[in-house]
Amino acid sequence: SLNRPRAKIAHVYRGTFMHSTQDTTLEIIEDALLGVDTVGKIAFIGKGSEQDKLSQTFRFSSSNVTQLKQHEFFMPGMVDTHIHAPQYSYTGTAMDLPLLQWLNTYTFPVESRFKDLKFAHRVYTEVVKRTLKNGTTTACYFATIHTDASLLLGKIANDFGQRAFVGKVCMDRNKSDYKETTQECQKETCRFIAELLNKKYPLVKPVVTPRFAPSCTGDLLGQLGAIARKNNLHIQSHISENVDEVKLVKELFPESKSYTDVYHKYNLLTDKTVMAHGCHLTDEELTLFSETGASLSHCPNSNISLCSGLLNVRNVLKHKVKLGLGTDVAGGYSASMLDAVRRTLDTSKVLTIQNPKHQALTFDEVFRLATLGGSQALFLDDQTGNFEVGKDFDALRVNVAPPGGPIDLILCDKPKIQLEKFLNLGDDRNIVEVFVAGRKVVPFMEPAAE
Ligand code: GUN
Ligand code: FE
């Protein structure tokens, strides 16, 4: 249906809207009129020229209509399907080692510090603000092994109004003492889930988070699979990021046919699973993703920065595996989804350089991955990802020509060109306002006092 006439309208916006749909990577609706109801859902989207008719049907007055300025448009908020919130503390450094050494040398010592709630508060506040400002309306976060600090991340996302999945990280196998026992992992995961759900944050949900197979025993993976199934929860982890890691998994789980098979065996591949990287997955493994409905998070900055590999997105899409983009802070050095868009395009072009038969992704295909694709990957596409009536209004108000901004000359008023320019050259100065579930969250709201 195109509208929900009984909804009570809170806001109406008039201007250009650009989004992706099931059928098309880029739909441009010029001079559209979009109404948001009092619970933050899109009540109608129609033609601006029919404002009089729409205002009667939906009972809003023309003084309630916000008209976009020249050089402005709305696009759906971006979905970061994979980001490590604690690692924000060292983004832009430590890019000189391959994955397994990188984890031991930089990551585990830093994550250990998040036992300290004061430190956690400082870093988590910054990462939520930075990602929101850069247009991430939904983030799928890894926290650390510390339950209370992970709960704090949920609170901070809720306070700033970001839609978020938060995972308390589980690992019972590690050289250093940054780990828990199998029993602690299980008990603390249950406490994390219960306490986070108990807060009743409307947009923040727990996600079951085994770090990755090499840092988990089979026992732990099985228990986490059971917890996720029993509570019908999301699951996130890493898979086939780097060849040494794939080799290690073969050694640690000799009975499994493949890396994917390890997770599958422990019931960790479901339609609510998102696995990061997957650079080295075989076609057979991709087929298992497709059959189980599990999705992939493409993290191109990280894949290149840690010299992990190049994910062939075209091949993933060919296998009908759901795919979103991730920043993978701090394996990826940028917390901005605009960077993930650019690195996705670069990676795809590198594959074309290597093999001219490879068909590089277009900017509008990548636009879809950053928005609707991410929503699909997180099983949220009945709720977010584009401007369909009935979905939550998660949106960016973009101005491609802010005074002193990064884009000099707009010689063309075509919306498609404006979008392309924004994706390739824009930054947070272009993101004038950010909405999550109809609520304006950038410029920042003041978090409620304690
Ligand atoms: N694999 C297991 N843990 C991590 C992590 O923190 N970052 C990345 N990039 N890969 C991982
Ligand atoms: Fe990661």
Short mmCIF file of C-alpha atoms and ligand atoms in Angstrom, two decimals:
data_model
loop_
_atom_site.label_atom_id
_atom_site.label_comp_id
_atom_site.label_asym_id
_atom_site.label_seq_id
_atom_site.Cartn_x
_atom_site.Cartn_y
_atom_site.Cartn_z
CA SER A 1 0.00 0.00 0.00
CA LEU A 2 1.20 3.52 -0.73
CA ASN A 3 -0.04 5.13 2.39
CA ARG A 4 -1.40 4.67 5.86
CA PRO A 5 -4.15 7.30 6.10
CA ARG A 6 -4.94 6.74 9.75
CA ALA A 7 -1.42 7.53 10.93
CA LYS A 8 -1.04 10.77 12.84
CA ILE A 9 1.53 12.91 11.00
CA ALA A 10 4.40 14.47 12.94
CA HIS A 11 6.62 15.79 10.12
CA VAL A 12 6.42 16.30 6.38
CA TYR A 13 9.44 16.81 4.11
CA ARG A 14 9.41 18.03 0.53
CA GLY A 15 12.28 17.64 -1.90
CA THR A 16 14.39 15.04 -3.72
CA PHE A 17 14.55 11.54 -2.26
CA MET A 18 16.97 8.90 -3.53
CA HIS A 19 16.92 5.28 -2.42
CA SER A 20 17.27 1.67 -3.56
CA THR A 21 14.49 -0.84 -3.87
CA GLN A 22 14.26 -4.58 -4.41
CA ASP A 23 14.04 -3.96 -8.18
CA THR A 24 16.34 -1.02 -8.72
CA THR A 25 19.64 0.19 -7.34
CA LEU A 26 18.67 3.82 -7.60
CA GLU A 27 15.20 5.31 -7.60
CA ILE A 28 15.10 9.11 -7.73
CA ILE A 29 11.93 10.84 -6.64
CA GLU A 30 12.10 14.55 -7.36
CA ASP A 31 9.82 16.99 -5.59
CA ALA A 32 8.46 14.25 -3.36
CA LEU A 33 6.40 14.77 -0.25
CA LEU A 34 7.14 12.35 2.59
CA GLY A 35 5.18 12.18 5.83
CA VAL A 36 6.50 10.71 9.07
CA ASP A 37 4.03 9.65 11.74
CA THR A 38 4.28 10.09 15.49
CA VAL A 39 6.03 6.74 15.96
CA GLY A 40 8.70 7.58 13.36
CA LYS A 41 7.32 5.53 10.49
CA ILE A 42 6.88 6.68 6.92
CA ALA A 43 3.15 7.32 6.55
CA PHE A 44 3.10 8.34 2.91
CA ILE A 45 5.33 9.29 0.02
CA GLY A 46 3.72 11.20 -2.81
CA LYS A 47 4.17 13.98 -5.33
CA GLY A 48 4.84 17.48 -4.09
CA SER A 49 2.41 18.79 -6.66
CA GLU A 50 -0.33 16.89 -4.85
CA GLN A 51 0.36 18.53 -1.50
CA ASP A 52 -3.17 19.91 -1.17
CA LYS A 53 -4.76 16.53 -1.70
CA LEU A 54 -2.29 14.76 0.58
CA SER A 55 -2.71 17.33 3.32
CA GLN A 56 -6.45 16.64 3.35
CA THR A 57 -6.08 12.87 3.38
CA PHE A 58 -3.41 12.90 6.08
CA ARG A 59 -4.55 16.02 7.92
CA PHE A 60 -1.39 18.10 8.08
CA SER A 61 -1.07 21.80 7.42
CA SER A 62 1.29 23.32 4.88
CA SER A 63 3.05 25.18 7.67
CA ASN A 64 4.27 21.75 8.85
CA VAL A 65 6.06 21.05 5.58
CA THR A 66 9.87 21.31 5.63
CA GLN A 67 11.10 22.21 2.17
CA LEU A 68 14.63 21.06 1.28
CA LYS A 69 16.95 23.75 0.00
CA GLN A 70 18.69 23.78 -3.35
CA HIS A 71 21.55 21.24 -3.43
CA GLU A 72 19.87 19.12 -0.77
CA PHE A 73 18.40 15.64 -0.92
CA PHE A 74 17.36 12.82 1.38
CA MET A 75 18.88 9.34 1.25
CA PRO A 76 18.41 6.39 3.60
CA GLY A 77 20.75 6.22 6.59
CA MET A 78 23.76 4.00 6.11
CA VAL A 79 24.16 0.63 7.84
CA ASP A 80 27.55 -0.35 9.23
CA THR A 81 27.23 -4.12 9.46
CA HIS A 82 30.57 -4.64 11.24
CA ILE A 83 32.44 -2.31 13.60
CA HIS A 84 34.53 -2.90 16.74
CA ALA A 85 33.64 -0.02 19.08
CA PRO A 86 36.63 -0.44 21.46
CA GLN A 87 39.08 -0.45 18.56
CA TYR A 88 38.03 3.12 17.73
CA SER A 89 40.65 4.10 20.33
CA TYR A 90 43.49 3.19 17.94
CA THR A 91 42.04 3.81 14.47
CA GLY A 92 44.57 5.10 11.98
CA THR A 93 47.46 3.25 13.61
CA ALA A 94 48.78 -0.31 13.78
CA MET A 95 48.38 -1.15 10.12
CA ASP A 96 51.68 -2.99 9.74
CA LEU A 97 50.87 -6.60 10.69
CA PRO A 98 48.75 -9.38 9.24
CA LEU A 99 45.57 -10.36 11.08
CA LEU A 100 46.70 -12.94 13.63
CA GLN A 101 49.78 -10.96 14.74
CA TRP A 102 47.76 -7.74 14.61
CA LEU A 103 45.23 -9.19 17.05
CA ASN A 104 47.90 -10.35 19.52
CA THR A 105 50.05 -7.25 19.27
CA TYR A 106 47.51 -4.42 19.20
CA THR A 107 43.93 -5.56 19.60
CA PHE A 108 43.87 -7.80 22.65
CA PRO A 109 45.96 -5.46 24.87
CA VAL A 110 43.68 -2.51 23.95
CA GLU A 111 40.43 -4.46 24.40
CA SER A 112 41.65 -5.62 27.85
CA ARG A 113 41.48 -2.00 29.00
CA PHE A 114 37.68 -1.93 28.62
CA LYS A 115 37.32 -3.55 32.02
CA ASP A 116 37.69 0.10 33.05
CA LEU A 117 34.21 1.58 32.62
CA LYS A 118 35.47 5.16 32.62
CA PHE A 119 37.73 4.47 29.66
CA ALA A 120 34.93 2.55 27.96
CA HIS A 121 32.55 5.46 28.45
CA ARG A 122 34.96 7.89 26.83
CA VAL A 123 35.71 5.75 23.78
CA TYR A 124 32.14 4.50 23.28
CA THR A 125 30.71 8.02 23.41
CA GLU A 126 33.16 9.14 20.74
CA VAL A 127 32.52 6.21 18.42
CA VAL A 128 28.75 6.57 18.59
CA LYS A 129 28.95 10.32 17.93
CA ARG A 130 31.48 9.94 15.11
CA THR A 131 29.54 7.24 13.28
CA LEU A 132 26.20 9.04 13.66
CA LYS A 133 27.66 12.30 12.35
CA ASN A 134 28.97 10.39 9.36
CA GLY A 135 25.58 8.97 8.55
CA THR A 136 25.60 5.54 10.22
CA THR A 137 22.01 5.21 11.41
CA THR A 138 22.42 1.51 12.21
CA ALA A 139 25.62 -0.04 13.58
CA CYS A 140 26.36 -3.66 14.34
CA TYR A 141 28.95 -3.45 17.10
CA PHE A 142 31.46 -5.81 18.64
CA ALA A 143 32.29 -4.63 22.17
CA THR A 144 34.79 -6.58 24.32
CA ILE A 145 34.58 -9.61 26.64
CA HIS A 146 33.44 -7.30 29.48
CA THR A 147 29.69 -7.54 30.09
CA ASP A 148 29.24 -4.26 31.95
CA ALA A 149 31.20 -2.23 29.41
CA SER A 150 29.20 -3.89 26.62
CA LEU A 151 25.97 -2.89 28.37
CA LEU A 152 27.35 0.65 28.60
CA LEU A 153 27.83 0.72 24.82
CA GLY A 154 24.15 -0.19 24.47
CA LYS A 155 23.18 2.64 26.79
CA ILE A 156 25.28 5.19 24.90
CA ALA A 157 23.85 4.16 21.51
CA ASN A 158 20.37 4.47 23.01
CA ASP A 159 21.16 7.86 24.57
CA PHE A 160 22.28 9.28 21.22
CA GLY A 161 19.45 7.60 19.33
CA GLN A 162 21.47 5.28 17.12
CA ARG A 163 19.94 1.98 16.01
CA ALA A 164 22.41 -0.66 17.14
CA PHE A 165 23.19 -4.29 17.65
CA VAL A 166 25.68 -4.81 20.45
CA GLY A 167 27.71 -7.95 21.06
CA LYS A 168 29.57 -8.92 24.18
CA VAL A 169 32.56 -10.72 22.67
CA CYS A 170 33.08 -14.38 23.55
CA MET A 171 36.45 -16.11 23.52
CA ASP A 172 37.65 -19.02 25.63
CA ARG A 173 40.83 -19.75 23.69
CA ASN A 174 43.72 -17.30 23.52
CA LYS A 175 47.46 -17.19 24.21
CA SER A 176 47.09 -14.13 26.42
CA ASP A 177 44.73 -13.92 29.39
CA TYR A 178 42.30 -11.76 27.42
CA LYS A 179 39.64 -14.49 27.51
CA GLU A 180 37.11 -16.17 29.80
CA THR A 181 36.42 -19.78 30.65
CA THR A 182 33.79 -21.53 28.55
CA GLN A 183 31.40 -21.37 31.47
CA GLU A 184 32.02 -17.65 32.06
CA CYS A 185 31.38 -16.92 28.39
CA GLN A 186 28.07 -18.73 28.53
CA LYS A 187 26.94 -17.25 31.84
CA GLU A 188 28.00 -13.71 30.97
CA THR A 189 26.40 -13.90 27.52
CA CYS A 190 23.11 -14.86 29.15
CA ARG A 191 23.48 -12.02 31.68
CA PHE A 192 24.33 -9.56 28.90
CA ILE A 193 21.29 -10.55 26.85
CA ALA A 194 18.92 -10.48 29.83
CA GLU A 195 20.15 -7.13 31.15
CA LEU A 196 20.19 -5.44 27.74
CA LEU A 197 16.68 -6.67 26.89
CA ASN A 198 15.55 -5.60 30.32
CA LYS A 199 16.47 -1.98 29.55
CA LYS A 200 13.84 -1.99 26.80
CA TYR A 201 15.85 0.34 24.58
CA PRO A 202 13.65 0.59 21.50
CA LEU A 203 16.47 0.50 18.93
CA VAL A 204 19.29 -1.42 20.64
CA LYS A 205 19.42 -5.21 20.50
CA PRO A 206 21.88 -7.84 21.74
CA VAL A 207 23.76 -10.02 19.25
CA VAL A 208 25.44 -13.33 20.09
CA THR A 209 29.15 -12.80 19.34
CA PRO A 210 31.72 -15.58 19.19
CA ARG A 211 34.85 -13.59 18.19
CA PHE A 212 35.82 -16.15 15.52
CA ALA A 213 36.42 -19.88 15.40
CA PRO A 214 40.15 -19.73 16.30
CA SER A 215 39.40 -18.04 19.64
CA CYS A 216 36.51 -20.34 20.58
CA THR A 217 36.35 -24.02 21.52
CA GLY A 218 33.73 -26.21 19.85
CA ASP A 219 32.00 -26.40 23.23
CA LEU A 220 31.61 -22.63 23.37
CA LEU A 221 30.43 -22.37 19.77
CA GLY A 222 27.77 -25.00 20.48
CA GLN A 223 26.56 -23.21 23.58
CA LEU A 224 26.36 -19.87 21.78
CA GLY A 225 24.44 -21.47 18.91
CA ALA A 226 21.95 -22.82 21.44
CA ILE A 227 21.57 -19.46 23.20
CA ALA A 228 20.93 -17.68 19.89
CA ARG A 229 18.37 -20.26 18.83
CA LYS A 230 16.53 -20.28 22.16
CA ASN A 231 16.21 -16.48 22.23
CA ASN A 232 15.85 -16.00 18.47
CA LEU A 233 18.81 -13.61 18.40
CA HIS A 234 21.18 -12.23 15.84
CA ILE A 235 24.67 -13.76 15.55
CA GLN A 236 27.89 -12.13 14.36
CA SER A 237 31.44 -13.30 13.88
CA HIS A 238 34.35 -13.33 11.42
CA ILE A 239 35.03 -15.80 8.62
CA SER A 240 37.77 -16.48 6.04
CA GLU A 241 39.40 -13.10 6.35
CA ASN A 242 43.01 -14.18 5.88
CA VAL A 243 44.70 -17.33 4.55
CA ASP A 244 46.66 -18.07 7.75
CA GLU A 245 43.40 -17.87 9.69
CA VAL A 246 41.70 -20.31 7.29
CA LYS A 247 44.65 -22.68 7.72
CA LEU A 248 44.47 -22.39 11.51
CA VAL A 249 40.76 -23.24 11.50
CA LYS A 250 41.51 -26.37 9.45
CA GLU A 251 44.01 -27.42 12.13
CA LEU A 252 41.75 -26.60 15.08
CA PHE A 253 38.59 -28.17 13.61
CA PRO A 254 39.91 -31.07 11.50
CA GLU A 255 36.50 -32.78 11.44
CA SER A 256 34.87 -29.88 9.58
CA LYS A 257 34.80 -29.71 5.79
CA SER A 258 35.32 -25.96 5.69
CA TYR A 259 35.43 -22.83 7.84
CA THR A 260 31.75 -22.25 7.03
CA ASP A 261 31.00 -25.80 8.04
CA VAL A 262 32.43 -25.13 11.54
CA TYR A 263 29.85 -22.41 12.19
CA HIS A 264 27.12 -24.40 10.47
CA LYS A 265 27.78 -27.44 12.64
CA TYR A 266 27.22 -25.36 15.80
CA ASN A 267 23.98 -23.76 14.54
CA LEU A 268 25.63 -20.40 14.07
CA LEU A 269 24.57 -19.92 10.45
CA THR A 270 21.02 -18.61 10.43
CA ASP A 271 19.07 -15.93 8.57
CA LYS A 272 20.01 -13.59 11.43
CA THR A 273 23.75 -14.25 11.14
CA VAL A 274 26.21 -11.72 9.75
CA MET A 275 29.79 -12.85 9.13
CA ALA A 276 32.54 -10.32 8.44
CA HIS A 277 34.98 -10.55 5.51
CA GLY A 278 34.63 -13.92 3.73
CA CYS A 279 37.42 -13.01 1.29
CA HIS A 280 38.54 -16.60 0.90
CA LEU A 281 35.23 -18.46 0.88
CA THR A 282 34.76 -21.11 -1.81
CA ASP A 283 31.70 -21.22 -4.05
CA GLU A 284 30.54 -24.23 -2.07
CA GLU A 285 30.71 -22.22 1.14
CA LEU A 286 28.84 -19.31 -0.47
CA THR A 287 26.13 -21.77 -1.42
CA LEU A 288 25.84 -22.76 2.25
CA PHE A 289 25.46 -19.08 3.15
CA SER A 290 22.73 -18.76 0.58
CA GLU A 291 20.90 -21.88 1.79
CA THR A 292 20.98 -20.86 5.44
CA GLY A 293 20.15 -17.19 4.74
CA ALA A 294 23.30 -16.04 6.52
CA SER A 295 24.81 -12.80 5.29
CA LEU A 296 28.24 -11.29 4.73
CA SER A 297 29.70 -7.98 5.80
CA HIS A 298 32.17 -6.64 3.25
CA CYS A 299 34.94 -4.71 5.01
CA PRO A 300 37.18 -3.46 2.21
CA ASN A 301 39.29 -0.96 4.13
CA SER A 302 40.27 -3.65 6.62
CA ASN A 303 40.81 -6.27 3.92
CA ILE A 304 43.33 -3.98 2.24
CA SER A 305 44.88 -2.40 5.36
CA LEU A 306 45.72 -5.79 6.91
CA CYS A 307 46.56 -7.28 3.48
CA SER A 308 43.89 -9.91 4.12
CA GLY A 309 42.43 -10.31 0.64
CA LEU A 310 39.95 -8.94 -1.88
CA LEU A 311 36.31 -9.98 -1.60
CA ASN A 312 34.69 -10.57 -4.98
CA VAL A 313 31.32 -8.93 -4.30
CA ARG A 314 30.06 -9.74 -7.79
CA ASN A 315 30.52 -13.44 -7.07
CA VAL A 316 28.81 -13.12 -3.67
CA LEU A 317 25.80 -11.44 -5.29
CA LYS A 318 25.76 -14.11 -8.00
CA HIS A 319 25.33 -16.70 -5.23
CA LYS A 320 22.40 -14.67 -3.85
CA VAL A 321 24.08 -14.16 -0.51
CA LYS A 322 22.85 -11.10 1.39
CA LEU A 323 25.63 -8.53 1.68
CA GLY A 324 26.19 -5.28 3.55
CA LEU A 325 29.22 -3.05 4.07
CA GLY A 326 31.28 -2.67 7.22
CA THR A 327 34.01 -0.32 8.38
CA ASP A 328 35.61 -2.98 10.60
CA VAL A 329 37.22 -0.30 12.76
CA ALA A 330 40.15 -0.61 13.53
CA GLY A 331 41.28 -3.19 10.97
CA GLY A 332 39.68 -0.57 8.75
CA TYR A 333 41.08 2.85 9.62
CA SER A 334 37.95 4.85 8.88
CA ALA A 335 34.75 4.86 10.92
CA SER A 336 32.85 6.44 8.01
CA MET A 337 30.58 4.38 5.79
CA LEU A 338 31.43 6.77 2.93
CA ASP A 339 34.93 5.33 3.13
CA ALA A 340 33.49 1.81 3.01
CA VAL A 341 31.62 2.80 -0.17
CA ARG A 342 34.81 4.11 -1.79
CA ARG A 343 36.96 1.14 -0.78
CA THR A 344 34.24 -1.19 -2.10
CA LEU A 345 34.46 0.54 -5.47
CA ASP A 346 38.29 0.46 -5.40
CA THR A 347 38.40 -3.24 -4.55
CA SER A 348 35.99 -4.03 -7.33
CA LYS A 349 38.11 -2.05 -9.80
CA VAL A 350 41.27 -3.83 -8.67
CA LEU A 351 39.53 -7.11 -9.52
CA THR A 352 38.78 -5.71 -12.97
CA ILE A 353 42.42 -4.66 -13.39
CA GLN A 354 43.43 -8.21 -12.53
CA ASN A 355 40.78 -9.72 -14.77
CA PRO A 356 39.15 -7.51 -17.42
CA LYS A 357 36.22 -9.96 -17.60
CA HIS A 358 35.26 -9.00 -14.07
CA GLN A 359 32.38 -6.55 -14.13
CA ALA A 360 33.16 -3.74 -11.68
CA LEU A 361 30.43 -2.52 -9.35
CA THR A 362 28.75 0.77 -10.17
CA PHE A 363 28.29 3.55 -7.62
CA ASP A 364 24.56 2.97 -7.41
CA GLU A 365 25.08 -0.74 -6.73
CA VAL A 366 27.39 0.20 -3.87
CA PHE A 367 24.88 2.82 -2.67
CA ARG A 368 22.39 -0.01 -2.33
CA LEU A 369 24.88 -2.16 -0.40
CA ALA A 370 25.51 0.69 2.05
CA THR A 371 21.78 1.16 2.70
CA LEU A 372 19.22 -1.50 1.75
CA GLY A 373 21.90 -4.22 1.46
CA GLY A 374 22.99 -3.58 5.04
CA SER A 375 19.40 -3.69 6.24
CA GLN A 376 18.88 -7.01 4.47
CA ALA A 377 22.11 -8.39 5.92
CA LEU A 378 20.89 -7.52 9.42
CA PHE A 379 17.38 -8.90 8.83
CA LEU A 380 16.01 -5.38 9.21
CA ASP A 381 14.71 -4.76 5.72
CA ASP A 382 11.07 -4.90 6.76
CA GLN A 383 11.93 -1.96 9.01
CA THR A 384 14.70 0.14 7.42
CA GLY A 385 16.85 0.52 4.30
CA ASN A 386 14.73 2.74 2.07
CA PHE A 387 11.73 5.07 1.96
CA GLU A 388 8.95 2.51 1.61
CA VAL A 389 5.74 3.35 3.43
CA GLY A 390 5.55 1.59 6.79
CA LYS A 391 9.30 1.56 7.38
CA ASP A 392 11.03 3.65 10.00
CA PHE A 393 12.31 7.00 8.74
CA ASP A 394 16.10 6.47 8.97
CA ALA A 395 17.49 9.18 6.74
CA LEU A 396 20.28 11.59 5.92
CA ARG A 397 19.59 15.13 4.81
CA VAL A 398 22.52 15.78 2.48
CA ASN A 399 23.66 19.15 1.20
CA VAL A 400 26.15 18.76 -1.63
CA ALA A 401 27.25 22.38 -1.50
CA PRO A 402 27.68 23.48 2.13
CA PRO A 403 29.69 26.71 2.53
CA GLY A 404 33.38 25.81 2.74
CA GLY A 405 32.54 22.14 2.27
CA PRO A 406 34.47 19.45 0.42
CA ILE A 407 32.65 19.68 -2.89
CA ASP A 408 33.61 22.81 -4.81
CA LEU A 409 31.46 23.24 -7.80
CA ILE A 410 28.12 21.76 -8.55
CA LEU A 411 27.87 22.32 -12.27
CA CYS A 412 24.96 19.99 -12.61
CA ASP A 413 21.69 19.88 -10.72
CA LYS A 414 20.92 16.30 -11.68
CA PRO A 415 20.25 14.38 -8.45
CA LYS A 416 22.10 11.31 -9.68
CA ILE A 417 25.28 13.36 -10.21
CA GLN A 418 24.83 14.97 -6.79
CA LEU A 419 24.61 11.54 -5.18
CA GLU A 420 27.68 10.30 -7.04
CA LYS A 421 29.63 13.41 -6.00
CA PHE A 422 28.55 13.02 -2.39
CA LEU A 423 29.51 9.34 -2.26
CA ASN A 424 32.91 9.98 -3.84
CA LEU A 425 33.85 13.34 -2.32
CA GLY A 426 31.52 14.09 0.56
CA ASP A 427 32.04 13.93 4.30
CA ASP A 428 30.18 14.78 7.49
CA ARG A 429 30.04 18.47 6.52
CA ASN A 430 27.56 17.43 3.83
CA ILE A 431 25.36 15.54 6.29
CA VAL A 432 23.20 18.33 7.60
CA GLU A 433 20.76 16.23 9.60
CA VAL A 434 20.44 12.56 10.52
CA PHE A 435 17.16 10.88 11.45
CA VAL A 436 16.65 7.52 13.13
CA ALA A 437 13.07 6.25 13.45
CA GLY A 438 11.84 9.74 12.62
CA ARG A 439 13.82 11.41 15.35
CA LYS A 440 16.51 13.99 14.56
CA VAL A 441 19.73 12.63 16.11
CA VAL A 442 22.23 14.91 14.31
CA PRO A 443 22.85 17.68 15.28
CA PHE A 444 23.16 15.73 18.54
CA MET A 445 20.37 15.64 21.04
CA GLU A 446 21.47 16.18 24.61
CA PRO A 447 21.44 12.77 26.33
CA ALA A 448 18.90 12.70 29.17
CA ALA A 449 20.35 13.53 32.57
CA GLU A 450 20.94 10.64 34.97
N1 GUN B 1 39.05 -11.64 13.62
C1 GUN B 1 38.89 -11.88 14.93
N2 GUN B 1 38.87 -10.76 15.64
C2 GUN B 1 39.03 -9.76 14.76
C3 GUN B 1 39.08 -8.33 14.89
O1 GUN B 1 38.99 -7.76 15.98
N3 GUN B 1 39.23 -7.64 13.73
C4 GUN B 1 39.32 -8.24 12.52
N4 GUN B 1 39.48 -7.50 11.44
N5 GUN B 1 39.29 -9.56 12.39
C5 GUN B 1 39.14 -10.31 13.48
FE FE B 2 36.16 -7.35 12.58
#
